[in-house]
PDB file of C-alpha atoms and ligand atoms in Angstrom:
ATOM      1  CA  MET A1102     -11.987  26.133 -38.976  1.00 98.00           C
ATOM      2  CA  LYS A1103     -11.822  23.305 -36.499  1.00 98.00           C
ATOM      3  CA  ILE A1104      -8.762  23.147 -34.484  1.00 98.00           C
ATOM      4  CA  LEU A1105      -7.762  19.790 -32.822  1.00 98.00           C
ATOM      5  CA  ASN A1106      -4.744  19.092 -30.685  1.00 98.00           C
ATOM      6  CA  THR A1107      -5.026  15.375 -29.919  1.00 98.00           C
ATOM      7  CA  ILE A1108      -4.607  12.313 -32.261  1.00 98.00           C
ATOM      8  CA  LYS A1109      -7.767  10.655 -30.911  1.00 98.00           C
ATOM      9  CA  GLU A1110      -9.941  13.713 -31.654  1.00 98.00           C
ATOM     10  CA  ALA A1111      -8.420  14.141 -35.173  1.00 98.00           C
ATOM     11  CA  ARG A1112      -8.870  10.509 -35.998  1.00 98.00           C
ATOM     12  CA  GLY A1113     -12.533  10.541 -34.882  1.00 98.00           C
ATOM     13  CA  TYR A1114     -13.346  13.732 -36.600  1.00 98.00           C
ATOM     14  CA  LEU A1115     -11.744  12.599 -39.931  1.00 98.00           C
ATOM     15  CA  ASN A1116     -13.363   9.225 -39.811  1.00 98.00           C
ATOM     16  CA  GLU A1117     -16.654  11.083 -39.933  1.00 98.00           C
ATOM     17  CA  ILE A1118     -15.551  13.177 -42.910  1.00 98.00           C
ATOM     18  CA  ARG A1119     -14.364  10.065 -44.830  1.00 98.00           C
ATOM     19  CA  SER A1120     -17.564   8.317 -44.028  1.00 98.00           C
ATOM     20  CA  LYS A1121     -19.489  11.079 -45.799  1.00 98.00           C
ATOM     21  CA  GLY A1122     -17.327  10.241 -48.978  1.00 98.00           C
ATOM     22  CA  LEU A1123     -15.359  13.387 -48.753  1.00 98.00           C
ATOM     23  CA  SER A1124     -11.748  13.497 -50.054  1.00 98.00           C
ATOM     24  CA  ILE A1125      -9.067  14.805 -47.646  1.00 98.00           C
ATOM     25  CA  GLY A1126      -6.177  16.996 -48.792  1.00 98.00           C
ATOM     26  CA  PHE A1127      -3.358  17.420 -46.402  1.00 99.00           C
ATOM     27  CA  VAL A1128      -0.633  20.170 -45.973  1.00 99.00           C
ATOM     28  CA  PRO A1129       2.017  19.372 -43.181  1.00 98.00           C
ATOM     29  CA  THR A1130       3.879  22.392 -42.059  1.00 98.00           C
ATOM     30  CA  MET A1131       5.948  23.711 -39.137  1.00 98.00           C
ATOM     31  CA  GLY A1132       4.044  26.921 -38.966  1.00 98.00           C
ATOM     32  CA  ALA A1133       5.115  30.579 -39.262  1.00 97.00           C
ATOM     33  CA  LEU A1134       3.031  30.365 -42.366  1.00 98.00           C
ATOM     34  CA  HIS A1135       3.916  32.450 -45.555  1.00 98.00           C
ATOM     35  CA  GLU A1136       2.737  32.561 -49.051  1.00 98.00           C
ATOM     36  CA  GLY A1137       4.588  29.409 -49.937  1.00 98.00           C
ATOM     37  CA  HIS A1138       2.659  27.336 -47.361  1.00 98.00           C
ATOM     38  CA  LEU A1139      -0.660  29.178 -48.334  1.00 98.00           C
ATOM     39  CA  SER A1140      -0.100  28.152 -52.067  1.00 98.00           C
ATOM     40  CA  LEU A1141      -0.141  24.559 -50.902  1.00 98.00           C
ATOM     41  CA  ILE A1142      -3.469  25.075 -48.961  1.00 98.00           C
ATOM     42  CA  ARG A1143      -4.947  26.656 -52.138  1.00 98.00           C
ATOM     43  CA  GLU A1144      -3.861  23.825 -54.184  1.00 98.00           C
ATOM     44  CA  ALA A1145      -5.299  21.286 -51.749  1.00 98.00           C
ATOM     45  CA  LYS A1146      -8.577  23.246 -51.760  1.00 98.00           C
ATOM     46  CA  LYS A1147      -8.804  22.963 -55.488  1.00 98.00           C
ATOM     47  CA  GLU A1148      -8.407  19.217 -55.636  1.00 98.00           C
ATOM     48  CA  ASN A1149     -10.138  17.930 -52.390  1.00 98.00           C
ATOM     49  CA  ASP A1150     -13.440  18.321 -50.540  1.00 98.00           C
ATOM     50  CA  PHE A1151     -11.774  18.834 -47.069  1.00 98.00           C
ATOM     51  CA  VAL A1152      -8.368  20.299 -46.291  1.00 99.00           C
ATOM     52  CA  VAL A1153      -6.300  19.678 -43.180  1.00 99.00           C
ATOM     53  CA  CYS A1154      -3.163  21.674 -42.262  1.00 99.00           C
ATOM     54  CA  SER A1155      -0.865  20.518 -39.535  1.00 98.00           C
ATOM     55  CA  ILE A1156       1.485  22.755 -37.545  1.00 98.00           C
ATOM     56  CA  PHE A1157       4.009  20.858 -35.649  1.00 98.00           C
ATOM     57  CA  VAL A1158       7.630  21.970 -35.064  1.00 98.00           C
ATOM     58  CA  ASN A1159       8.951  18.390 -35.192  1.00 97.00           C
ATOM     59  CA  PRO A1160      11.904  18.095 -32.710  1.00 96.00           C
ATOM     60  CA  VAL A1161      13.310  14.887 -34.117  1.00 96.00           C
ATOM     61  CA  GLN A1162      14.180  16.464 -37.483  1.00 95.00           C
ATOM     62  CA  PHE A1163      16.395  19.150 -35.974  1.00 94.00           C
ATOM     63  CA  ASN A1164      19.954  18.115 -35.665  1.00 86.00           C
ATOM     64  CA  ASN A1165      20.806  21.362 -33.828  1.00 88.00           C
ATOM     65  CA  GLU A1166      19.190  22.212 -30.507  1.00 91.00           C
ATOM     66  CA  ALA A1167      19.638  26.028 -30.793  1.00 91.00           C
ATOM     67  CA  ASP A1168      17.882  25.770 -34.345  1.00 91.00           C
ATOM     68  CA  LEU A1169      14.940  23.994 -32.746  1.00 94.00           C
ATOM     69  CA  LYS A1170      14.704  26.411 -29.892  1.00 95.00           C
ATOM     70  CA  LYS A1171      14.721  29.610 -32.056  1.00 93.00           C
ATOM     71  CA  TYR A1172      12.369  28.232 -34.815  1.00 95.00           C
ATOM     72  CA  PRO A1173       9.524  30.768 -35.162  1.00 95.00           C
ATOM     73  CA  ARG A1174       6.308  29.908 -33.495  1.00 96.00           C
ATOM     74  CA  GLU A1175       3.382  32.095 -34.492  1.00 97.00           C
ATOM     75  CA  ILE A1176       0.229  30.115 -33.894  1.00 98.00           C
ATOM     76  CA  GLU A1177      -2.216  32.972 -33.550  1.00 98.00           C
ATOM     77  CA  SER A1178      -1.338  34.670 -36.779  1.00 98.00           C
ATOM     78  CA  ASP A1179      -1.074  31.258 -38.546  1.00 98.00           C
ATOM     79  CA  ILE A1180      -4.633  30.482 -37.474  1.00 98.00           C
ATOM     80  CA  LYS A1181      -5.791  33.759 -38.891  1.00 98.00           C
ATOM     81  CA  LYS A1182      -4.132  32.991 -42.195  1.00 98.00           C
ATOM     82  CA  LEU A1183      -5.590  29.510 -42.370  1.00 98.00           C
ATOM     83  CA  LYS A1184      -9.119  30.787 -41.628  1.00 98.00           C
ATOM     84  CA  LYS A1185      -8.702  33.369 -44.492  1.00 98.00           C
ATOM     85  CA  GLU A1186      -7.778  30.484 -46.865  1.00 98.00           C
ATOM     86  CA  LYS A1187     -10.925  28.498 -45.531  1.00 98.00           C
ATOM     87  CA  CYS A1188      -8.750  25.655 -44.412  1.00 98.00           C
ATOM     88  CA  ASP A1189     -11.210  23.194 -42.816  1.00 98.00           C
ATOM     89  CA  LEU A1190      -9.133  21.658 -39.940  1.00 98.00           C
ATOM     90  CA  LEU A1191      -5.891  22.600 -38.158  1.00 98.00           C
ATOM     91  CA  PHE A1192      -4.187  19.728 -36.375  1.00 98.00           C
ATOM     92  CA  HIS A1193      -1.773  21.239 -33.903  1.00 98.00           C
ATOM     93  CA  PRO A1194      -0.462  18.652 -31.500  1.00 98.00           C
ATOM     94  CA  SER A1195       2.156  19.022 -28.773  1.00 98.00           C
ATOM     95  CA  ALA A1196       5.466  17.148 -28.776  1.00 97.00           C
ATOM     96  CA  GLU A1197       4.242  15.020 -25.974  1.00 98.00           C
ATOM     97  CA  GLU A1198       1.108  14.060 -28.057  1.00 98.00           C
ATOM     98  CA  MET A1199       3.234  13.073 -31.019  1.00 98.00           C
ATOM     99  CA  TYR A1200       5.999  11.468 -29.030  1.00 98.00           C
ATOM    100  CA  PRO A1201       4.757  10.190 -25.696  1.00 97.00           C
ATOM    101  CA  GLU A1202       7.820   8.071 -25.820  1.00 96.00           C
ATOM    102  CA  PRO A1203      11.157   8.533 -27.800  1.00 94.00           C
ATOM    103  CA  ASP A1204      10.738   7.263 -31.361  1.00 94.00           C
ATOM    104  CA  ASN A1205      13.590   5.022 -32.340  1.00 94.00           C
ATOM    105  CA  THR A1206      12.477   4.237 -35.785  1.00 97.00           C
ATOM    106  CA  LYS A1207      15.361   4.033 -38.295  1.00 97.00           C
ATOM    107  CA  PHE A1208      14.602   4.364 -41.962  1.00 98.00           C
ATOM    108  CA  ASP A1209      17.068   3.605 -44.721  1.00 96.00           C
ATOM    109  CA  PHE A1210      16.478   5.701 -47.707  1.00 97.00           C
ATOM    110  CA  GLY A1211      19.867   4.723 -49.353  1.00 96.00           C
ATOM    111  CA  ASP A1212      21.770   7.078 -51.577  1.00 96.00           C
ATOM    112  CA  PRO A1213      19.216   9.965 -51.763  1.00 96.00           C
ATOM    113  CA  ASP A1214      19.810  10.508 -48.009  1.00 97.00           C
ATOM    114  CA  LYS A1215      23.554  10.606 -48.350  1.00 97.00           C
ATOM    115  CA  VAL A1216      24.073  13.879 -50.388  1.00 98.00           C
ATOM    116  CA  MET A1217      23.276  17.483 -49.813  1.00 98.00           C
ATOM    117  CA  GLU A1218      20.781  17.917 -46.877  1.00 98.00           C
ATOM    118  CA  GLY A1219      21.271  14.253 -45.866  1.00 97.00           C
ATOM    119  CA  LYS A1220      25.073  14.777 -45.700  1.00 97.00           C
ATOM    120  CA  PHE A1221      25.113  18.173 -43.911  1.00 97.00           C
ATOM    121  CA  ARG A1222      22.138  17.506 -41.651  1.00 96.00           C
ATOM    122  CA  PRO A1223      22.558  13.853 -40.556  1.00 95.00           C
ATOM    123  CA  GLY A1224      19.326  12.282 -39.165  1.00 95.00           C
ATOM    124  CA  HIS A1225      17.277  15.181 -40.596  1.00 97.00           C
ATOM    125  CA  PHE A1226      15.351  13.035 -43.147  1.00 98.00           C
ATOM    126  CA  ASN A1227      14.873  10.150 -40.706  1.00 98.00           C
ATOM    127  CA  GLY A1228      13.163  12.673 -38.427  1.00 97.00           C
ATOM    128  CA  VAL A1229      11.119  14.137 -41.344  1.00 98.00           C
ATOM    129  CA  ALA A1230      10.011  10.548 -42.306  1.00 98.00           C
ATOM    130  CA  VAL A1231       9.043   9.649 -38.638  1.00 98.00           C
ATOM    131  CA  VAL A1232       6.701  12.619 -38.342  1.00 98.00           C
ATOM    132  CA  VAL A1233       5.319  12.518 -41.954  1.00 98.00           C
ATOM    133  CA  LYS A1234       4.450   8.777 -41.550  1.00 98.00           C
ATOM    134  CA  LYS A1235       2.852   9.403 -38.228  1.00 98.00           C
ATOM    135  CA  LEU A1236       0.740  12.301 -39.670  1.00 98.00           C
ATOM    136  CA  PHE A1237      -0.214  10.268 -42.746  1.00 98.00           C
ATOM    137  CA  GLU A1238      -1.475   7.523 -40.442  1.00 98.00           C
ATOM    138  CA  ILE A1239      -3.434  10.078 -38.302  1.00 98.00           C
ATOM    139  CA  ILE A1240      -4.951  12.130 -41.096  1.00 98.00           C
ATOM    140  CA  GLU A1241      -5.205   9.362 -43.808  1.00 98.00           C
ATOM    141  CA  PRO A1242      -5.289  12.017 -46.634  1.00 98.00           C
ATOM    142  CA  ALA A1243      -6.055  11.101 -50.276  1.00 98.00           C
ATOM    143  CA  ARG A1244      -3.424  13.624 -51.296  1.00 98.00           C
ATOM    144  CA  ALA A1245      -0.591  15.496 -49.529  1.00 98.00           C
ATOM    145  CA  TYR A1246       0.932  18.657 -50.784  1.00 99.00           C
ATOM    146  CA  PHE A1247       4.736  19.343 -50.605  1.00 98.00           C
ATOM    147  CA  GLY A1248       6.817  22.365 -51.899  1.00 98.00           C
ATOM    148  CA  LEU A1249       9.522  21.795 -54.549  1.00 98.00           C
ATOM    149  CA  LYS A1250      11.412  24.267 -52.331  1.00 98.00           C
ATOM    150  CA  ASP A1251      12.467  21.270 -50.184  1.00 98.00           C
ATOM    151  CA  TYR A1252      13.214  19.078 -53.238  1.00 98.00           C
ATOM    152  CA  GLN A1253      15.238  16.441 -51.575  1.00 98.00           C
ATOM    153  CA  GLN A1254      12.557  16.092 -48.860  1.00 98.00           C
ATOM    154  CA  LEU A1255      10.129  15.488 -51.689  1.00 98.00           C
ATOM    155  CA  VAL A1256      12.173  12.577 -53.141  1.00 98.00           C
ATOM    156  CA  ILE A1257      12.479  11.101 -49.748  1.00 98.00           C
ATOM    157  CA  ILE A1258       8.799  11.334 -49.053  1.00 98.00           C
ATOM    158  CA  HIS A1259       7.975   9.671 -52.413  1.00 97.00           C
ATOM    159  CA  LYS A1260      10.283   6.878 -51.537  1.00 97.00           C
ATOM    160  CA  LEU A1261       8.698   6.606 -47.985  1.00 98.00           C
ATOM    161  CA  THR A1262       5.207   6.177 -49.487  1.00 98.00           C
ATOM    162  CA  LYS A1263       6.447   3.733 -52.109  1.00 97.00           C
ATOM    163  CA  ASP A1264       8.422   1.685 -49.597  1.00 97.00           C
ATOM    164  CA  TYR A1265       5.569   1.357 -47.128  1.00 97.00           C
ATOM    165  CA  ASN A1266       2.654   1.365 -49.605  1.00 98.00           C
ATOM    166  CA  LEU A1267       1.134   4.383 -48.002  1.00 98.00           C
ATOM    167  CA  PRO A1268      -2.165   5.126 -49.762  1.00 98.00           C
ATOM    168  CA  VAL A1269      -1.518   8.786 -50.472  1.00 98.00           C
ATOM    169  CA  GLU A1270      -0.883  10.738 -53.565  1.00 98.00           C
ATOM    170  CA  ILE A1271       2.090  13.145 -53.183  1.00 98.00           C
ATOM    171  CA  VAL A1272       1.460  16.450 -55.036  1.00 98.00           C
ATOM    172  CA  PRO A1273       4.547  18.552 -55.745  1.00 98.00           C
ATOM    173  CA  CYS A1274       3.909  22.405 -55.727  1.00 98.00           C
ATOM    174  CA  PRO A1275       5.987  25.181 -57.235  1.00 98.00           C
ATOM    175  CA  ILE A1276       8.452  27.341 -55.258  1.00 98.00           C
ATOM    176  CA  ILE A1277       6.958  30.627 -54.248  1.00 98.00           C
ATOM    177  CA  ARG A1278       9.476  33.494 -54.164  1.00 98.00           C
ATOM    178  CA  GLU A1279       9.762  37.097 -52.963  1.00 98.00           C
ATOM    179  CA  GLU A1280       9.895  39.796 -55.594  1.00 97.00           C
ATOM    180  CA  ASN A1281      13.671  39.676 -55.696  1.00 97.00           C
ATOM    181  CA  GLY A1282      13.668  35.971 -56.231  1.00 98.00           C
ATOM    182  CA  LEU A1283      14.458  34.793 -52.702  1.00 98.00           C
ATOM    183  CA  ALA A1284      12.561  31.575 -51.962  1.00 98.00           C
ATOM    184  CA  MET A1285      10.026  32.213 -49.229  1.00 98.00           C
ATOM    185  CA  SER A1286      10.966  30.427 -45.978  1.00 98.00           C
ATOM    186  CA  SER A1287      10.033  30.667 -42.413  1.00 95.00           C
ATOM    187  CA  ARG A1288      13.639  31.297 -41.666  1.00 95.00           C
ATOM    188  CA  ASN A1289      13.663  34.533 -43.872  1.00 97.00           C
ATOM    189  CA  GLU A1290      12.161  36.236 -40.785  1.00 95.00           C
ATOM    190  CA  PHE A1291      15.609  36.106 -39.238  1.00 96.00           C
ATOM    191  CA  LEU A1292      17.173  38.151 -42.128  1.00 97.00           C
ATOM    192  CA  SER A1293      17.617  41.877 -41.916  1.00 96.00           C
ATOM    193  CA  GLU A1294      16.376  43.940 -44.972  1.00 96.00           C
ATOM    194  CA  SER A1295      19.903  44.288 -46.201  1.00 96.00           C
ATOM    195  CA  GLU A1296      20.525  40.397 -45.804  1.00 97.00           C
ATOM    196  CA  LYS A1297      17.226  39.750 -47.677  1.00 97.00           C
ATOM    197  CA  LYS A1298      18.576  41.894 -50.524  1.00 96.00           C
ATOM    198  CA  GLN A1299      21.995  40.027 -50.568  1.00 96.00           C
ATOM    199  CA  ALA A1300      20.187  36.723 -50.459  1.00 97.00           C
ATOM    200  CA  SER A1301      18.742  37.434 -53.951  1.00 97.00           C
ATOM    201  CA  LEU A1302      22.202  36.315 -55.232  1.00 97.00           C
ATOM    202  CA  ILE A1303      21.063  32.678 -54.541  1.00 98.00           C
ATOM    203  CA  TYR A1304      18.301  32.706 -57.129  1.00 98.00           C
ATOM    204  CA  LEU A1305      20.347  34.997 -59.536  1.00 98.00           C
ATOM    205  CA  THR A1306      23.021  32.334 -59.378  1.00 98.00           C
ATOM    206  CA  LEU A1307      20.647  29.479 -60.020  1.00 98.00           C
ATOM    207  CA  LYS A1308      19.065  31.278 -62.994  1.00 98.00           C
ATOM    208  CA  ARG A1309      22.621  31.920 -64.382  1.00 98.00           C
ATOM    209  CA  VAL A1310      23.410  28.228 -63.966  1.00 98.00           C
ATOM    210  CA  LYS A1311      20.354  27.227 -65.851  1.00 98.00           C
ATOM    211  CA  ILE A1312      21.229  29.569 -68.819  1.00 98.00           C
ATOM    212  CA  GLN A1313      24.823  28.145 -68.873  1.00 97.00           C
ATOM    213  CA  SER A1314      23.867  24.558 -68.322  1.00 96.00           C
ATOM    214  CA  GLY A1315      24.662  22.258 -71.292  1.00 87.00           C
ATOM    215  CA  PHE A1316      27.247  24.917 -72.530  1.00 94.00           C
ATOM    216  CA  ALA A1317      29.749  25.107 -69.695  1.00 97.00           C
ATOM    217  CA  THR A1318      30.854  21.853 -68.180  1.00 98.00           C
ATOM    218  CA  ILE A1319      29.368  20.871 -64.775  1.00 98.00           C
ATOM    219  CA  SER A1320      32.764  21.270 -63.041  1.00 98.00           C
ATOM    220  CA  GLU A1321      33.187  24.837 -64.612  1.00 97.00           C
ATOM    221  CA  LEU A1322      29.751  25.715 -63.410  1.00 98.00           C
ATOM    222  CA  LYS A1323      30.359  24.363 -59.898  1.00 98.00           C
ATOM    223  CA  GLU A1324      33.714  26.232 -59.684  1.00 98.00           C
ATOM    224  CA  SER A1325      32.165  29.515 -60.790  1.00 97.00           C
ATOM    225  CA  VAL A1326      29.407  29.251 -58.188  1.00 98.00           C
ATOM    226  CA  PHE A1327      31.910  28.575 -55.425  1.00 98.00           C
ATOM    227  CA  ARG A1328      34.099  31.595 -56.673  1.00 97.00           C
ATOM    228  CA  GLN A1329      30.991  33.776 -56.740  1.00 96.00           C
ATOM    229  CA  PHE A1330      30.104  33.054 -53.074  1.00 97.00           C
ATOM    230  CA  LYS A1331      33.781  33.265 -51.932  1.00 96.00           C
ATOM    231  CA  LYS A1332      33.540  36.992 -52.924  1.00 95.00           C
ATOM    232  CA  SER A1333      30.668  37.653 -50.539  1.00 93.00           C
ATOM    233  CA  LYS A1334      31.546  38.792 -47.043  1.00 91.00           C
ATOM    234  CA  THR A1335      28.263  37.810 -45.573  1.00 93.00           C
ATOM    235  CA  MET A1336      27.312  34.587 -47.273  1.00 97.00           C
ATOM    236  CA  LYS A1337      28.947  31.191 -47.034  1.00 98.00           C
ATOM    237  CA  LEU A1338      28.100  28.443 -49.586  1.00 98.00           C
ATOM    238  CA  GLU A1339      27.637  25.073 -47.835  1.00 98.00           C
ATOM    239  CA  TYR A1340      26.956  23.090 -50.997  1.00 98.00           C
ATOM    240  CA  PHE A1341      26.179  23.416 -54.598  1.00 98.00           C
ATOM    241  CA  GLU A1342      25.309  20.294 -56.408  1.00 98.00           C
ATOM    242  CA  ILE A1343      24.065  19.238 -59.897  1.00 98.00           C
ATOM    243  CA  VAL A1344      22.263  16.061 -59.526  1.00 98.00           C
ATOM    244  CA  ASP A1345      19.878  13.526 -61.262  1.00 98.00           C
ATOM    245  CA  LEU A1346      16.283  14.663 -60.545  1.00 98.00           C
ATOM    246  CA  TYR A1347      15.166  11.319 -59.352  1.00 97.00           C
ATOM    247  CA  SER A1348      18.140   9.456 -57.865  1.00 97.00           C
ATOM    248  CA  LEU A1349      19.852  12.768 -56.589  1.00 98.00           C
ATOM    249  CA  LYS A1350      23.156  11.175 -57.722  1.00 98.00           C
ATOM    250  CA  PRO A1351      25.702  13.996 -58.237  1.00 98.00           C
ATOM    251  CA  LEU A1352      26.553  14.298 -62.005  1.00 98.00           C
ATOM    252  CA  ARG A1353      29.853  14.825 -63.691  1.00 97.00           C
ATOM    253  CA  THR A1354      28.722  15.274 -67.275  1.00 97.00           C
ATOM    254  CA  TRP A1355      25.458  16.417 -68.802  1.00 97.00           C
ATOM    255  CA  THR A1356      25.042  13.193 -70.756  1.00 97.00           C
ATOM    256  CA  GLU A1357      24.687  11.161 -67.558  1.00 98.00           C
ATOM    257  CA  SER A1358      20.938  12.118 -67.290  1.00 98.00           C
ATOM    258  CA  ASN A1359      18.102  13.801 -69.044  1.00 98.00           C
ATOM    259  CA  ASN A1360      16.497  15.028 -65.850  1.00 98.00           C
ATOM    260  CA  ILE A1361      18.681  17.331 -63.867  1.00 98.00           C
ATOM    261  CA  ILE A1362      18.371  19.726 -60.986  1.00 98.00           C
ATOM    262  CA  ALA A1363      20.841  22.149 -59.340  1.00 98.00           C
ATOM    263  CA  CYS A1364      20.513  22.404 -55.492  1.00 98.00           C
ATOM    264  CA  ILE A1365      22.142  24.954 -53.075  1.00 98.00           C
ATOM    265  CA  ALA A1366      22.491  25.684 -49.421  1.00 98.00           C
ATOM    266  CA  VAL A1367      23.861  28.919 -48.215  1.00 98.00           C
ATOM    267  CA  TYR A1368      24.474  30.483 -44.760  1.00 98.00           C
ATOM    268  CA  ILE A1369      23.821  34.253 -44.244  1.00 97.00           C
ATOM    269  CA  GLY A1370      25.070  34.771 -40.814  1.00 93.00           C
ATOM    270  CA  LYS A1371      23.509  31.932 -38.782  1.00 92.00           C
ATOM    271  CA  VAL A1372      20.578  31.652 -41.079  1.00 95.00           C
ATOM    272  CA  ARG A1373      20.619  28.651 -43.462  1.00 96.00           C
ATOM    273  CA  LEU A1374      18.771  28.869 -46.696  1.00 98.00           C
ATOM    274  CA  ILE A1375      18.169  26.190 -49.389  1.00 98.00           C
ATOM    275  CA  ASP A1376      16.978  26.665 -52.926  1.00 98.00           C
ATOM    276  CA  ASN A1377      16.980  24.731 -56.298  1.00 98.00           C
ATOM    277  CA  ILE A1378      16.280  24.959 -60.005  1.00 98.00           C
ATOM    278  CA  ILE A1379      15.356  22.311 -62.425  1.00 98.00           C
ATOM    279  CA  LEU A1380      17.808  22.500 -65.306  1.00 98.00           C
ATOM    280  CA  PHE A1381      16.471  19.647 -67.569  1.00 98.00           C
ATOM    281  CA  SER A1382      13.352  17.488 -67.380  1.00 97.00           C
TER     282      SER A1382
HETATM  283  P1  AMP B1119       7.938  23.871 -43.427  1.00 56.80           P
HETATM  284  O1  AMP B1119       6.885  24.525 -42.620  1.00 56.80           O
HETATM  285  O2  AMP B1119       9.147  24.654 -43.731  1.00 56.80           O
HETATM  286  O3  AMP B1119       8.169  22.400 -42.977  1.00 56.80           O
HETATM  287  O4  AMP B1119       7.233  23.694 -44.928  1.00 56.80           O
HETATM  288  C1  AMP B1119       6.060  23.066 -45.027  1.00 56.80           C
HETATM  289  C2  AMP B1119       5.754  22.847 -46.487  1.00 56.80           C
HETATM  290  O5  AMP B1119       5.722  24.059 -47.265  1.00 56.80           O
HETATM  291  C3  AMP B1119       6.812  21.949 -47.252  1.00 56.80           C
HETATM  292  O6  AMP B1119       6.200  21.124 -48.107  1.00 56.80           O
HETATM  293  C4  AMP B1119       7.646  23.021 -47.949  1.00 56.80           C
HETATM  294  O7  AMP B1119       8.342  22.504 -49.049  1.00 56.80           O
HETATM  295  C5  AMP B1119       6.605  24.041 -48.285  1.00 56.80           C
HETATM  296  N1  AMP B1119       7.246  25.411 -48.651  1.00 56.80           N
HETATM  297  C6  AMP B1119       8.070  26.074 -47.756  1.00 56.80           C
HETATM  298  N2  AMP B1119       8.494  27.120 -48.448  1.00 56.80           N
HETATM  299  C7  AMP B1119       7.916  27.088 -49.656  1.00 56.80           C
HETATM  300  C8  AMP B1119       7.882  28.043 -50.803  1.00 56.80           C
HETATM  301  N3  AMP B1119       8.619  29.019 -50.793  1.00 56.80           N
HETATM  302  N4  AMP B1119       7.275  27.642 -51.924  1.00 56.80           N
HETATM  303  C9  AMP B1119       6.538  26.461 -51.960  1.00 56.80           C
HETATM  304  N5  AMP B1119       6.406  25.682 -50.887  1.00 56.80           N
HETATM  305  C10 AMP B1119       7.124  25.971 -49.763  1.00 56.80           C
END
């Protein structure tokens, strides 16, 4: 696996790959790789001649300095995992390489950026869009792979590629879970074994919501989820929303949309976890 740290080197190398007529599949990550990330690499390997993974802990998408500082960085074991998956190129730039000067770009994604993650992490998606656009312009992939785990991010990135006519196909990939249902996340590393067990309540709740959706009203379901997390001593529900799959507009009744997803954010101690389940599509 080739490892490159500068934009100039990556551009030069990938120009040659493209000139040979090879298609490039791209998986952007922040590292501390787990099976969720590796599933994206495998999907990209299936559909492209050449696979690029980026590892970059993007400072401008963190709205909390402490969260940025403690974000796990495990480049040596990440490299081993990527080699095992036969990833072709790792792009691993420094923050100075990506942001030689502060980036003041301001995107306006409208309503999808005003709910859930957008509401509770102001500026987060602007930072995501800044780095993803930069990375797309450096790598110029035919396809880019994103996990449904960060569903709202996927909607925002779709909008970014549409708004700026970026010539890349966005490929959504399924959520990979632990055996107990907990969605894999680099942040799970901060959970104790007992917290990991308790965190299975998140997916259990989503599955219950899916079974009851269409029968109970949306407000009854939302209330029951809030009540359930109130009982927990260790977990704190930040939001639970039932929204349109495409516009992310919060719904009051089931008849407002045929495509519906439930999204949740929960704190266990200081660790923030997100998850979702598609209810109707
Ligand atoms: P991150 O390193 O957290 O920025 O994630 C990089 C990519 O991996 C994003 O597209 C995530 O949605 C995806 N991803 C993270 N966790 C999972 C998971 N459990 N299943 C599938 N994709 C995931």
